PDB file of C-alpha atoms and ligand atoms in Angstrom:
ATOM      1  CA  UNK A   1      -8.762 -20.602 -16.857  1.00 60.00           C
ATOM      2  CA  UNK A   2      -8.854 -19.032 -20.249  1.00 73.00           C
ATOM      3  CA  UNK A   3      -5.750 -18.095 -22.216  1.00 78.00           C
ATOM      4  CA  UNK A   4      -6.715 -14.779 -21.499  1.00 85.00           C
ATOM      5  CA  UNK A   5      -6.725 -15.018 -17.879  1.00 87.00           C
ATOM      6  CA  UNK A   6      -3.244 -16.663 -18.464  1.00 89.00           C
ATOM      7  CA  UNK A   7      -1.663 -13.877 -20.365  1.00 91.00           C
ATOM      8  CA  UNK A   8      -3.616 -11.536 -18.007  1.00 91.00           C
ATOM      9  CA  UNK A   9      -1.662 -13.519 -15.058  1.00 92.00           C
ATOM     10  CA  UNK A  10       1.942 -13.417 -16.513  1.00 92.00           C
ATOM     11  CA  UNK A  11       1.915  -9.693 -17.234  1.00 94.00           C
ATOM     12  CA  UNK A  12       1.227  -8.569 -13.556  1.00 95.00           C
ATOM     13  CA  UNK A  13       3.706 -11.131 -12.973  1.00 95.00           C
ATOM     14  CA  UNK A  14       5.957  -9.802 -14.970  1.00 96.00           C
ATOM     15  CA  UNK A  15       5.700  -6.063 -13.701  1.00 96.00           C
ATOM     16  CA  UNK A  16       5.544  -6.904 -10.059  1.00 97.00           C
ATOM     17  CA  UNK A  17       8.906  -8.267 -10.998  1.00 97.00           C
ATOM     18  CA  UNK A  18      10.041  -4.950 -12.738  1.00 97.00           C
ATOM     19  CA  UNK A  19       8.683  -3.093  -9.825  1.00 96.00           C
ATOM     20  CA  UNK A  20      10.191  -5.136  -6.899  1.00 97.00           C
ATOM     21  CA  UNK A  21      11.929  -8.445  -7.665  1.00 96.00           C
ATOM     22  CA  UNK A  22      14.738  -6.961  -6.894  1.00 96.00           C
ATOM     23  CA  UNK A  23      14.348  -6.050  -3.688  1.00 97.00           C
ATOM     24  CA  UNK A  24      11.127  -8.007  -2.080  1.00 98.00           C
ATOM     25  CA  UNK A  25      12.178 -12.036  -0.863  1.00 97.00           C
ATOM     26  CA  UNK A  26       9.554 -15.157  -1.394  1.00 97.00           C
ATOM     27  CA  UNK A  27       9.382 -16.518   1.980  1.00 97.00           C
ATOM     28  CA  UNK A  28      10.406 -20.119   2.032  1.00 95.00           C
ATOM     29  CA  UNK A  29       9.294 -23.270   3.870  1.00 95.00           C
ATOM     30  CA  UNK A  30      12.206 -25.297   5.001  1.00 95.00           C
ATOM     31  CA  UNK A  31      11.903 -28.060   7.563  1.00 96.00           C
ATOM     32  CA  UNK A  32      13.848 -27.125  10.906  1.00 96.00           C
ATOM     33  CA  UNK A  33      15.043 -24.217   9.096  1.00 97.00           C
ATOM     34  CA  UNK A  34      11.886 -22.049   9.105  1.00 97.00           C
ATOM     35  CA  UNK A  35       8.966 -22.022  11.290  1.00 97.00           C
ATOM     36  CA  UNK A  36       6.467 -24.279   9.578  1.00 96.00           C
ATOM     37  CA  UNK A  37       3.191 -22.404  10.146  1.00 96.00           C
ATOM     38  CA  UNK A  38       4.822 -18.293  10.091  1.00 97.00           C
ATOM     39  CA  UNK A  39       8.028 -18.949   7.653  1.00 97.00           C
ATOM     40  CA  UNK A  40      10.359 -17.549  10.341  1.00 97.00           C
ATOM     41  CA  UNK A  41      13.879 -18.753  10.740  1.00 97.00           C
ATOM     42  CA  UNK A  42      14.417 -21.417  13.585  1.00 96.00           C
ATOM     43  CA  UNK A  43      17.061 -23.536  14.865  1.00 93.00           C
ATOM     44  CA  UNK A  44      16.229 -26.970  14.264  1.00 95.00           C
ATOM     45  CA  UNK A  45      12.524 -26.851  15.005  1.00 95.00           C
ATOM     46  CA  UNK A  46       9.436 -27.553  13.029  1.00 96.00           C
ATOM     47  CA  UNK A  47       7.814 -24.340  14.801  1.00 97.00           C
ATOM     48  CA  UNK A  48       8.970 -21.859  16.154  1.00 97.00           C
ATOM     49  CA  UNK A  49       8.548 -21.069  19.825  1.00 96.00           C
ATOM     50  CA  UNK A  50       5.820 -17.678  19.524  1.00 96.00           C
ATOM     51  CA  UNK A  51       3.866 -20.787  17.147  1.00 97.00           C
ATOM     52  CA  UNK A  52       4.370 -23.404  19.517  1.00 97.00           C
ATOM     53  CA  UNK A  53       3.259 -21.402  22.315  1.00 96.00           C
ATOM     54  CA  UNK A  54       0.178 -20.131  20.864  1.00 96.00           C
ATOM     55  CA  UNK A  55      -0.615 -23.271  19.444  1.00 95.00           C
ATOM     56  CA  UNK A  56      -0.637 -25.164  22.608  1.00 96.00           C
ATOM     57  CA  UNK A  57      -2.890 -22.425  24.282  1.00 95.00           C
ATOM     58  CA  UNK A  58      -5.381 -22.113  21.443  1.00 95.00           C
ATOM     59  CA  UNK A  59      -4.971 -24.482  19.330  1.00 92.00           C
ATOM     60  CA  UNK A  60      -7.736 -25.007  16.388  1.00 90.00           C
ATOM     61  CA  UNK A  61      -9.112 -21.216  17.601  1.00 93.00           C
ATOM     62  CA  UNK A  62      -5.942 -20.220  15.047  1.00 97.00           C
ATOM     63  CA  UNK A  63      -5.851 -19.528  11.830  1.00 97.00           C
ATOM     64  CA  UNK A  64      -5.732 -22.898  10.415  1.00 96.00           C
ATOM     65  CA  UNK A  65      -2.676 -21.663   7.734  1.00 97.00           C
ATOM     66  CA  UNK A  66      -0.829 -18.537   7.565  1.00 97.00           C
ATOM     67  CA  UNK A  67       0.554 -17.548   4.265  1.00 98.00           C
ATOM     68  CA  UNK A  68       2.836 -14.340   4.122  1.00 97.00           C
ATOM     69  CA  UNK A  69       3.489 -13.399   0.372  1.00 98.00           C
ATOM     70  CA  UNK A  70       7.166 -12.163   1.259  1.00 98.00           C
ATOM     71  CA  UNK A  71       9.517 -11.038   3.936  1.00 98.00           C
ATOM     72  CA  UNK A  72       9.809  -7.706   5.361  1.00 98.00           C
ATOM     73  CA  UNK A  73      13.331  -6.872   6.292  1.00 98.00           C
ATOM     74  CA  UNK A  74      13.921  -4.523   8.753  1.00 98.00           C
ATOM     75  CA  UNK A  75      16.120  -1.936   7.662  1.00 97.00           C
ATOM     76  CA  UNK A  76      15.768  -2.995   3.961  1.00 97.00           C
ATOM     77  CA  UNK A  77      13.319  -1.524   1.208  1.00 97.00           C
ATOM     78  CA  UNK A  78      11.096  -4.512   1.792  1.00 97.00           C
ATOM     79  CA  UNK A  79      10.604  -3.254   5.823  1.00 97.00           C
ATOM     80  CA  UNK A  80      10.128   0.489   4.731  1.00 96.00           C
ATOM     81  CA  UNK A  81       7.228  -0.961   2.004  1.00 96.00           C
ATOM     82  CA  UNK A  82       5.404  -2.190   5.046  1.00 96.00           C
ATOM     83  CA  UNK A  83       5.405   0.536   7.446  1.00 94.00           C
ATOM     84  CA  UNK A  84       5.585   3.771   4.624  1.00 94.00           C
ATOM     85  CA  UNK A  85       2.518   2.802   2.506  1.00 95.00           C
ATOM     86  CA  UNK A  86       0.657   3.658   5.800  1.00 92.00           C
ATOM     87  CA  UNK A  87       1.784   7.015   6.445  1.00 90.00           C
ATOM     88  CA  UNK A  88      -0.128  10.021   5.184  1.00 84.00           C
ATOM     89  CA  UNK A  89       2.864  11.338   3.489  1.00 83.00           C
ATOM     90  CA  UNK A  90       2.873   7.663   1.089  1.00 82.00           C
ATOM     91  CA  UNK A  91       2.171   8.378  -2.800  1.00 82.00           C
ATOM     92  CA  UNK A  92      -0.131   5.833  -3.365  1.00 90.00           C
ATOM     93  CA  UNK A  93       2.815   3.894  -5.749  1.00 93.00           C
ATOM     94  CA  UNK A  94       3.228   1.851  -2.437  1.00 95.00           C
ATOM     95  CA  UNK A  95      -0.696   0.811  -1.954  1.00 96.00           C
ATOM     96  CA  UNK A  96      -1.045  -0.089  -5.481  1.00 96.00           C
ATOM     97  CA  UNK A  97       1.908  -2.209  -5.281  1.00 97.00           C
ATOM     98  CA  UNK A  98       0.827  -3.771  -2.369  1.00 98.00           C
ATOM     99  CA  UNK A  99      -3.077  -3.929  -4.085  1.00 98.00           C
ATOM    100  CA  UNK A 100      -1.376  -6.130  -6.819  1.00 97.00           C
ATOM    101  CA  UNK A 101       0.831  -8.444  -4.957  1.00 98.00           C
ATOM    102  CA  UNK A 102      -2.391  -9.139  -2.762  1.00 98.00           C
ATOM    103  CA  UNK A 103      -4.373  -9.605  -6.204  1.00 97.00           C
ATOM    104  CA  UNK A 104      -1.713 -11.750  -7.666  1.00 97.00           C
ATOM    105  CA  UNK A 105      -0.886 -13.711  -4.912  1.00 97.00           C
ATOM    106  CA  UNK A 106      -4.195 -14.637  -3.868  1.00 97.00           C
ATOM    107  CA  UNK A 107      -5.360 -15.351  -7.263  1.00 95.00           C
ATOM    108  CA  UNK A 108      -3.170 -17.727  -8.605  1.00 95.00           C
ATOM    109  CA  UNK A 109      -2.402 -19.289  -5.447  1.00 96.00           C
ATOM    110  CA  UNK A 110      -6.168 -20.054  -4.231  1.00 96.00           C
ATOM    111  CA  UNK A 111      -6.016 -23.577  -5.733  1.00 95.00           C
ATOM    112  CA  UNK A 112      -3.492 -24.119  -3.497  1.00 95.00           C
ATOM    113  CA  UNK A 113      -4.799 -22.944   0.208  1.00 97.00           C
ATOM    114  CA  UNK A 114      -8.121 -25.153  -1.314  1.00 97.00           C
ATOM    115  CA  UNK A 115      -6.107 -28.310  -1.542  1.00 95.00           C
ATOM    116  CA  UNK A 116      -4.766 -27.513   2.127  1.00 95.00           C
ATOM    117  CA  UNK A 117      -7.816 -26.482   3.611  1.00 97.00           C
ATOM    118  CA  UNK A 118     -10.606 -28.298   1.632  1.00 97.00           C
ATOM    119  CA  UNK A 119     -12.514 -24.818   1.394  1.00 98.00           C
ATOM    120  CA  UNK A 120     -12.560 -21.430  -0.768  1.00 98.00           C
ATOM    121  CA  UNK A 121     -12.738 -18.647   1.639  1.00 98.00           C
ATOM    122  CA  UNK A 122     -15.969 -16.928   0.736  1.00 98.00           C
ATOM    123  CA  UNK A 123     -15.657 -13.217   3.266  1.00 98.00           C
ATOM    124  CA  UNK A 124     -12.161 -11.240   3.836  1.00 98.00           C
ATOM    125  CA  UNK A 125     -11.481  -9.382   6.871  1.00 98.00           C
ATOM    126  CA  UNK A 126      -8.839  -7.255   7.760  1.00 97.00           C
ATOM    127  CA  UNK A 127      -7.042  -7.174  11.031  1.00 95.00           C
ATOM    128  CA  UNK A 128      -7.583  -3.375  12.627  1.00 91.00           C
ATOM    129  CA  UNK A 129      -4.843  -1.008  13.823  1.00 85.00           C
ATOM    130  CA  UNK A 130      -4.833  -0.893  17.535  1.00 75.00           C
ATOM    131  CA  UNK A 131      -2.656   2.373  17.347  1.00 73.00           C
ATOM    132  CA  UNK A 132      -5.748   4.111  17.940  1.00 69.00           C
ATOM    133  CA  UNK A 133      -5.688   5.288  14.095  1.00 72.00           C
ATOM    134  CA  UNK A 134      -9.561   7.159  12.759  1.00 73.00           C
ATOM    135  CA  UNK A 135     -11.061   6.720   9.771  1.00 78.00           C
ATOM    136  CA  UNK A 136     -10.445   4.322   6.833  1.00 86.00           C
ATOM    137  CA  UNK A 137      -6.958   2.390   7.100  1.00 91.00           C
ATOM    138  CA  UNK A 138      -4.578   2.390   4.274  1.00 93.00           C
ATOM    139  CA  UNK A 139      -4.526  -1.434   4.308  1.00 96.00           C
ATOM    140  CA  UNK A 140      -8.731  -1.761   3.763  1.00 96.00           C
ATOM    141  CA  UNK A 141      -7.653   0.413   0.973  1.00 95.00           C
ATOM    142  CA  UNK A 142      -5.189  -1.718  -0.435  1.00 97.00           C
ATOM    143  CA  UNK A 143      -7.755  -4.834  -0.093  1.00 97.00           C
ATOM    144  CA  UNK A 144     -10.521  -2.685  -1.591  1.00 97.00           C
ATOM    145  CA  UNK A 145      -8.533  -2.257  -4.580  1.00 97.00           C
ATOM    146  CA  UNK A 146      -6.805  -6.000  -4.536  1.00 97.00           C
ATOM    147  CA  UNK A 147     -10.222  -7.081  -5.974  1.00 96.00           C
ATOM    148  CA  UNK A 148     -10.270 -10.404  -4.420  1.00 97.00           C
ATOM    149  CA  UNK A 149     -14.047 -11.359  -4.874  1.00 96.00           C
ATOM    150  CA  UNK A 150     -15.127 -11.687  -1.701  1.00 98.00           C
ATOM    151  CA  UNK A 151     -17.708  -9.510   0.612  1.00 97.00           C
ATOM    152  CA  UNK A 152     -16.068  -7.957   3.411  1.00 97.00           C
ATOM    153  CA  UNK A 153     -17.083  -7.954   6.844  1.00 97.00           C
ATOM    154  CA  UNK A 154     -15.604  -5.816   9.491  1.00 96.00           C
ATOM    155  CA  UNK A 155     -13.966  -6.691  13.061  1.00 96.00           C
ATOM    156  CA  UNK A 156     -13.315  -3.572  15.319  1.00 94.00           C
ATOM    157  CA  UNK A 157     -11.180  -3.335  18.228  1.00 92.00           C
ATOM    158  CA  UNK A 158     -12.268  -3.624  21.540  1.00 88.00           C
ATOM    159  CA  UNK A 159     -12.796  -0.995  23.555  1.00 79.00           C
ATOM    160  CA  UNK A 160     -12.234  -3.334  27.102  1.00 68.00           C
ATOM    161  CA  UNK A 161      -8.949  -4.539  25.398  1.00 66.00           C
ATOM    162  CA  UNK A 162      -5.394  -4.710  27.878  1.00 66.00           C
ATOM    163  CA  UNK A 163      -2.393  -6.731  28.443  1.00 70.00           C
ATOM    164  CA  UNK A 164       0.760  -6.849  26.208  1.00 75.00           C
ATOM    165  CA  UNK A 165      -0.129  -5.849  22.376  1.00 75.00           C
ATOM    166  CA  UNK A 166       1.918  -8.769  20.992  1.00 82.00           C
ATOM    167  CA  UNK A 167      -0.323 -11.485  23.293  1.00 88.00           C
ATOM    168  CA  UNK A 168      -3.156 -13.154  22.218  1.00 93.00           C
ATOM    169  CA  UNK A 169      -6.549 -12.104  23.444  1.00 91.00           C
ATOM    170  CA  UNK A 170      -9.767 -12.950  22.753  1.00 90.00           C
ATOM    171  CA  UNK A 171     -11.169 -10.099  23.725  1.00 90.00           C
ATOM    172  CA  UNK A 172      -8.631  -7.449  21.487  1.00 92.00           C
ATOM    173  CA  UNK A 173     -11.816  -7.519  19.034  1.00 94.00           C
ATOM    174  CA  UNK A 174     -14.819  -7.412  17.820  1.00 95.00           C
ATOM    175  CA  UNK A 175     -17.047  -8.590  14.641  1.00 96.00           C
ATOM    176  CA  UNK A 176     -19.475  -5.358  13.670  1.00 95.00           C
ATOM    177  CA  UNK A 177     -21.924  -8.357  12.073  1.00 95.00           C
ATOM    178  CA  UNK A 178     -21.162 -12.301  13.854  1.00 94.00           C
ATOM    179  CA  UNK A 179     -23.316 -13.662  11.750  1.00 96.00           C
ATOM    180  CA  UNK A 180     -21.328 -12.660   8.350  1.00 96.00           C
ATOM    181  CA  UNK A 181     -18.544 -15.428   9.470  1.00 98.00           C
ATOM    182  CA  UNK A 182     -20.637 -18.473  10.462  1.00 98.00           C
ATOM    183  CA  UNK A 183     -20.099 -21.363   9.279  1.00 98.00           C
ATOM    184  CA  UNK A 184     -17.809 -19.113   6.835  1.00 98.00           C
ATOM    185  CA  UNK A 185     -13.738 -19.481   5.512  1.00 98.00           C
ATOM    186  CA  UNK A 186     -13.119 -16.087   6.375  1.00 98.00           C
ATOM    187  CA  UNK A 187      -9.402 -14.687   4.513  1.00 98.00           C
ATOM    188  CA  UNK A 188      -8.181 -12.305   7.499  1.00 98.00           C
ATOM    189  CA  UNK A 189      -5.506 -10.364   5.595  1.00 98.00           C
ATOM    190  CA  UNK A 190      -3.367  -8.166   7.584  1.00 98.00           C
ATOM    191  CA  UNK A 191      -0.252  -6.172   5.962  1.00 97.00           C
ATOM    192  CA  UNK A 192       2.840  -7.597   8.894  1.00 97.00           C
ATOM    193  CA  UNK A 193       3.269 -10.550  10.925  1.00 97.00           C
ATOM    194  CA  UNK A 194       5.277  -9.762  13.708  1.00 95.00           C
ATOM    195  CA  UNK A 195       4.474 -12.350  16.190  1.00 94.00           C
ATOM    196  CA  UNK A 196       1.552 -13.403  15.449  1.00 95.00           C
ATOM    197  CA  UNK A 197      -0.237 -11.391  18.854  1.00 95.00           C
ATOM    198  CA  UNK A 198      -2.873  -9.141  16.551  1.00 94.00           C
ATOM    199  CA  UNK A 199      -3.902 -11.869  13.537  1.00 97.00           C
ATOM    200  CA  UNK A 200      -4.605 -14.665  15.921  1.00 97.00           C
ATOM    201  CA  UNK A 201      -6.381 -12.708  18.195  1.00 96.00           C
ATOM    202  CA  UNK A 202      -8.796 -11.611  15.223  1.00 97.00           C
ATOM    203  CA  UNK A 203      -8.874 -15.280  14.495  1.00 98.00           C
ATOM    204  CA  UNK A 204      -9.718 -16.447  18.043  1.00 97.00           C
ATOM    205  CA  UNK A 205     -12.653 -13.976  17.561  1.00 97.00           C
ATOM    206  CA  UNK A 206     -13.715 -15.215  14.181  1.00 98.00           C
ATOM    207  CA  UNK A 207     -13.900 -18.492  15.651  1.00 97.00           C
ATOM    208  CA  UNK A 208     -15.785 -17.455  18.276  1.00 97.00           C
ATOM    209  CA  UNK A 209     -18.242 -15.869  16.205  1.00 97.00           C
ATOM    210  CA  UNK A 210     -18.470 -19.443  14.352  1.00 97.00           C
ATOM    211  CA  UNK A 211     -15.912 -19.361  11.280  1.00 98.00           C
ATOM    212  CA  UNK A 212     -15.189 -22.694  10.021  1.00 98.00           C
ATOM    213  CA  UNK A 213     -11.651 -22.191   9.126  1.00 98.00           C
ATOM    214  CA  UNK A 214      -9.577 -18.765   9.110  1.00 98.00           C
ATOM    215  CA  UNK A 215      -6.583 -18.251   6.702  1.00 98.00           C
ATOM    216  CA  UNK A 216      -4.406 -15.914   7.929  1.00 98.00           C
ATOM    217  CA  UNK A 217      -2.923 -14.301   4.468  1.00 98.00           C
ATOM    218  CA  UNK A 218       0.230 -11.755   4.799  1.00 98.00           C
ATOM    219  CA  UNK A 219       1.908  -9.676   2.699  1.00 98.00           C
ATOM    220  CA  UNK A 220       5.046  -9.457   5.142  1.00 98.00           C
ATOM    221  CA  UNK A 221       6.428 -11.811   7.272  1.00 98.00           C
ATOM    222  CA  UNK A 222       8.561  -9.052   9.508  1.00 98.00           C
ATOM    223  CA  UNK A 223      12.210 -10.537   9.871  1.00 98.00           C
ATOM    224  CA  UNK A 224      14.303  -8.321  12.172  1.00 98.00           C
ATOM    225  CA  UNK A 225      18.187  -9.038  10.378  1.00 97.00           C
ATOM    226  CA  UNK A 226      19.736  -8.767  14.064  1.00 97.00           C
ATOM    227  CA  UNK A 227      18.036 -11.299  15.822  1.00 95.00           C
ATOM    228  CA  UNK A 228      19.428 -14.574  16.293  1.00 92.00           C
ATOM    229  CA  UNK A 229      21.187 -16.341  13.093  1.00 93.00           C
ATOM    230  CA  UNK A 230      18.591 -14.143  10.843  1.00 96.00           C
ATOM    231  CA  UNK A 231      21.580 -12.810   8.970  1.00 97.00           C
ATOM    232  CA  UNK A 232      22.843 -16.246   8.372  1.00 96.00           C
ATOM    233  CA  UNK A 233      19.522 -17.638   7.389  1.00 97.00           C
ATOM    234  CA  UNK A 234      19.018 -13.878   5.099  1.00 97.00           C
ATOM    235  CA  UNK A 235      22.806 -14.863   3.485  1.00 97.00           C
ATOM    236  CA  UNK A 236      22.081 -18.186   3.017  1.00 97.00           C
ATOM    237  CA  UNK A 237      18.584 -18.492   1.605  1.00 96.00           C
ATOM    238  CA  UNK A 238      17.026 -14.884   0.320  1.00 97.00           C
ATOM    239  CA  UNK A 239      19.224 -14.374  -2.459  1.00 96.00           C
ATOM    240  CA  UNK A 240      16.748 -14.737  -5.487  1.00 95.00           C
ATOM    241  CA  UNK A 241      14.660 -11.741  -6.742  1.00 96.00           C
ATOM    242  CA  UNK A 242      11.039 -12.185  -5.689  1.00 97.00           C
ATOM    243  CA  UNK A 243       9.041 -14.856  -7.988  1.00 95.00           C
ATOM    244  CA  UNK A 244       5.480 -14.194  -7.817  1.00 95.00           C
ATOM    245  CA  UNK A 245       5.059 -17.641  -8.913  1.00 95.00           C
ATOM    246  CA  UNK A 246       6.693 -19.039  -5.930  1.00 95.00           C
ATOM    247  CA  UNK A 247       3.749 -20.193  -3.051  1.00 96.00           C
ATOM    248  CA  UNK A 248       2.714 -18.417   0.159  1.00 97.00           C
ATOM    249  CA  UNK A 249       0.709 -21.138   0.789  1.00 96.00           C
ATOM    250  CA  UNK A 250       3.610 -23.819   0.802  1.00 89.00           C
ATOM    251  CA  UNK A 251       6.808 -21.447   0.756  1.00 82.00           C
ATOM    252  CA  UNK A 252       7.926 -23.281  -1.941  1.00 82.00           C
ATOM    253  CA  UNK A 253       7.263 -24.529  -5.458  1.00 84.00           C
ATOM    254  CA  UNK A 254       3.972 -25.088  -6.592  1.00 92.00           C
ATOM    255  CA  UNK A 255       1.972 -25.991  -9.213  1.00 88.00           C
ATOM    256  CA  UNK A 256       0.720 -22.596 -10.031  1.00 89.00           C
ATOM    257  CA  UNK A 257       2.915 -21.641 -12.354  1.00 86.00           C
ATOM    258  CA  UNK A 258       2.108 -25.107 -14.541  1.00 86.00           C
ATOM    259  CA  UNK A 259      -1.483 -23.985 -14.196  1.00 85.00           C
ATOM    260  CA  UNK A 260      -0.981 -20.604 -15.368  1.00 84.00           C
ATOM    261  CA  UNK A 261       1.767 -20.716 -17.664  1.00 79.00           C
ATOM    262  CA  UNK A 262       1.621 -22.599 -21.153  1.00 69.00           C
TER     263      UNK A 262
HETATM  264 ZN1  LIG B 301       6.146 -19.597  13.860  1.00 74.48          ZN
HETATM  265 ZN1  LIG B 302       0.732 -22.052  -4.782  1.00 74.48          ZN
END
């Protein structure tokens, strides 16, 4: 990359910082601590159990990795972030933050999902509202405008589409053009993981449609402080400001900032 680039880089890093360091959290890969393919907090597990689950009924259909940018807090500014930007009430302030964490995140940690995966992802998709919302959602808009470099190519929901919301289907949707994934890396962003239900559903269907691997990339891993020893794990380990150098890929240090930083 270019100096320019570089010094390009650090100043979006530098006012995502002044924007919300202070209140977003990295999410962090710990082993046994947090769920090692959605960053949740377990108790002595590599995955957690929604993971585990899921996993053993679907296996490779998955998104190979799932890398959520930060964690959204219920009840905290990071939680509102999430579900506000969506409402038609939102200044756009919200989008556009979201827009550049996507940007930043994605750009400067590509190299690193390629070293895990082996592949660039070449088509983004995003995962549709099944709240029954018309027209364009906010999140398309806040890809749109994220600029990541890749064609798009639309799933819909299903029409035939029942059971639990949170479950795993492969029938929740649908790909408006099949052929636009085959053979493809298809980067299925979504704006929450909650459990998991709605992204690897759209995943099971980009398989099915003939992706070759699906990277599930999130902008909030939803962490509910009440549940279980969340608080604990919140107390313990989310006390930094948010460091968009930090990785969503690994939940931890990475080389990025070497890379991107003289
Ligand atoms: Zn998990
Ligand atoms: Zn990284």
């Amino acid at each position: 990359m270019t100096s320019d680039n570089r010094e390009v880089a650090r100043r979006l890093a530098r006012h995502i910082v002044q924007r919300a360091g202070g209140y977003l959290r990295n999410t962090v890969h710990i082993p046994n601590v947090t769920c090692a393919n959605c960053f949740t907090p377990v108790d002595g597990y590599q995955h957690c159990l929604r993971c585990n689950q899921d996993r053993r009924a679907y296996g490779v259909g998955l998104a190979s990795t799932v890398a959520p940018v930060f964690y959204g807090v219920k009840g905290h500014q990071s939680g509102y972030l999430l579900h506000t930007y969506k409402s038609p009430s939102a200044s756009d302030e919200q989008a556009k933050l979201l827009s550049l964490v996507l940007n930043f995140s994605y750009a400067v940690h590509l190299e690193c999902l390629r070293m895990r995966t082996g592949t660039y992802p070449s088509v983004v998709a995003t995962v549709p509202s099944t709240a029954g919302r018309v027209g364009k959602h906010p999140l398309e808009t806040v890809v749109d405008n994220a600029n990541l470099g890749l064609p798009i190519t639309k799933l819909l929901v299903s029409p035939n589409q029942g059971g639990d919301r949170r479950e795993v289907r492969r029938d929740r949707f649908a790909l408006l053009n099949p052929l636009d994934v085959r053979g493809k890396h298809v980067l299925l962003v979504d704006d929450t993981w909650t459990s998991g239900g709605r992204i690897q559903s759209a995943a099971l269907t980009l398989r099915g449609a003939g992706a070759a691997d699906v990277t599930a990339w999130l902008l909030g891993r939803w962490l509910v402080p009440d549940y279980g020893k969340n608080r604990e794990f919140i107390g313990a380990h989310l006390t930094r400001d948010f460091d968009p150098w930090s990785c969503p890929v690994a939940g931890a240090y990475c080389q990025a900032r070497t890379l991107w930083t003289p």
